[in-house]
Short mmCIF file of C-alpha atoms in Angstrom, two decimals:
data_model
loop_
_atom_site.label_atom_id
_atom_site.label_comp_id
_atom_site.label_asym_id
_atom_site.label_seq_id
_atom_site.Cartn_x
_atom_site.Cartn_y
_atom_site.Cartn_z
CA UNK A 136 18.85 -1.36 16.07
CA UNK A 137 18.07 -5.05 16.32
CA UNK A 138 16.61 -7.09 13.52
CA UNK A 139 15.30 -10.60 13.84
CA UNK A 140 14.48 -12.27 10.53
CA UNK A 141 11.77 -14.88 10.82
CA UNK A 142 8.90 -16.62 9.01
CA UNK A 143 10.58 -18.32 6.10
CA UNK A 144 8.25 -18.65 3.11
CA UNK A 145 7.96 -21.60 0.75
CA UNK A 146 10.56 -19.92 -1.47
CA UNK A 147 13.06 -19.85 1.38
CA UNK A 148 12.96 -16.05 1.75
CA UNK A 149 11.68 -14.38 4.93
CA UNK A 150 8.15 -12.95 4.75
CA UNK A 151 8.88 -10.35 7.41
CA UNK A 152 11.47 -8.98 9.80
CA UNK A 153 10.92 -8.30 13.46
CA UNK A 154 12.31 -4.84 14.22
CA UNK A 155 13.04 -3.99 17.86
CA UNK A 156 12.24 -0.30 18.38
CA UNK A 157 14.33 2.04 20.44
CA UNK A 158 12.66 4.25 23.05
CA UNK A 159 10.71 7.05 21.36
CA UNK A 160 10.97 5.77 17.79
CA UNK A 161 7.83 6.01 15.68
CA UNK A 162 6.39 3.71 13.06
CA UNK A 163 6.86 6.57 10.59
CA UNK A 164 10.62 6.65 11.23
CA UNK A 165 10.90 2.86 10.95
CA UNK A 166 8.86 2.82 7.72
CA UNK A 167 11.20 5.46 6.31
CA UNK A 168 14.17 3.17 6.94
CA UNK A 169 12.49 0.43 4.91
CA UNK A 170 11.00 2.65 2.21
CA UNK A 171 7.44 1.51 2.89
CA UNK A 172 4.25 3.38 3.77
CA UNK A 173 4.06 4.50 7.40
CA UNK A 174 0.28 4.13 7.33
CA UNK A 175 0.55 0.55 6.09
CA UNK A 176 3.16 -0.37 8.70
CA UNK A 177 1.14 1.26 11.49
CA UNK A 178 -2.03 -0.55 10.46
CA UNK A 179 -0.14 -3.84 10.11
CA UNK A 180 1.12 -3.48 13.70
CA UNK A 181 -2.04 -1.83 15.10
CA UNK A 182 -0.28 1.29 16.38
CA UNK A 183 -0.47 4.99 15.55
CA UNK A 184 1.77 6.33 12.80
CA UNK A 185 3.41 8.94 15.05
CA UNK A 186 2.97 7.12 18.36
CA UNK A 187 6.20 7.09 20.40
CA UNK A 188 7.12 3.44 20.86
CA UNK A 189 8.55 2.03 24.07
CA UNK A 190 12.07 0.63 23.86
CA UNK A 191 11.99 -3.06 23.02
CA UNK A 192 8.63 -2.94 21.21
CA UNK A 193 8.73 -5.38 18.33
CA UNK A 194 7.44 -4.02 15.04
CA UNK A 195 6.76 -6.53 12.29
CA UNK A 196 8.03 -5.23 8.94
CA UNK A 197 6.59 -7.12 5.95
CA UNK A 198 9.15 -7.88 3.29
CA UNK A 199 7.98 -6.76 -0.15
CA UNK A 200 9.63 -8.73 -2.95
CA UNK A 201 11.61 -6.45 -5.25
CA UNK A 202 9.50 -7.63 -8.18
CA UNK A 203 6.39 -6.29 -6.42
CA UNK A 204 7.84 -2.83 -5.89
CA UNK A 205 6.90 -0.51 -8.69
CA UNK A 206 9.88 1.40 -9.97
CA UNK A 207 9.48 5.07 -10.74
CA UNK A 208 9.18 5.37 -14.48
CA UNK A 209 11.94 7.37 -16.14
CA UNK A 210 11.20 10.97 -17.09
CA UNK A 211 10.62 11.15 -20.84
CA UNK A 212 13.19 13.13 -22.80
CA UNK A 213 11.61 15.75 -25.06
CA UNK A 214 12.22 15.11 -28.73
CA UNK A 215 12.94 18.23 -30.77
CA UNK A 216 10.51 18.80 -33.60
CA UNK A 217 11.08 20.84 -36.69
CA UNK A 218 13.91 23.18 -37.63
#
């Protein structure tokens, strides 16, 4: 696993990481490591979701600011009613 952080934004944070794939990895497996949509990552890099990547292929992984990631809302706790 090699990561190359690049493209510093105006805020000083990287906009994306360059991920160097290992032979046979798929965009789906890489997306899973980052917790992002495999379809989005595949479209962003113009490759198939389950396409086996050659070793050394650079996949650009967009960095999503934590504030932009929607947290899963907590499960409501039932409130007892009546006796």
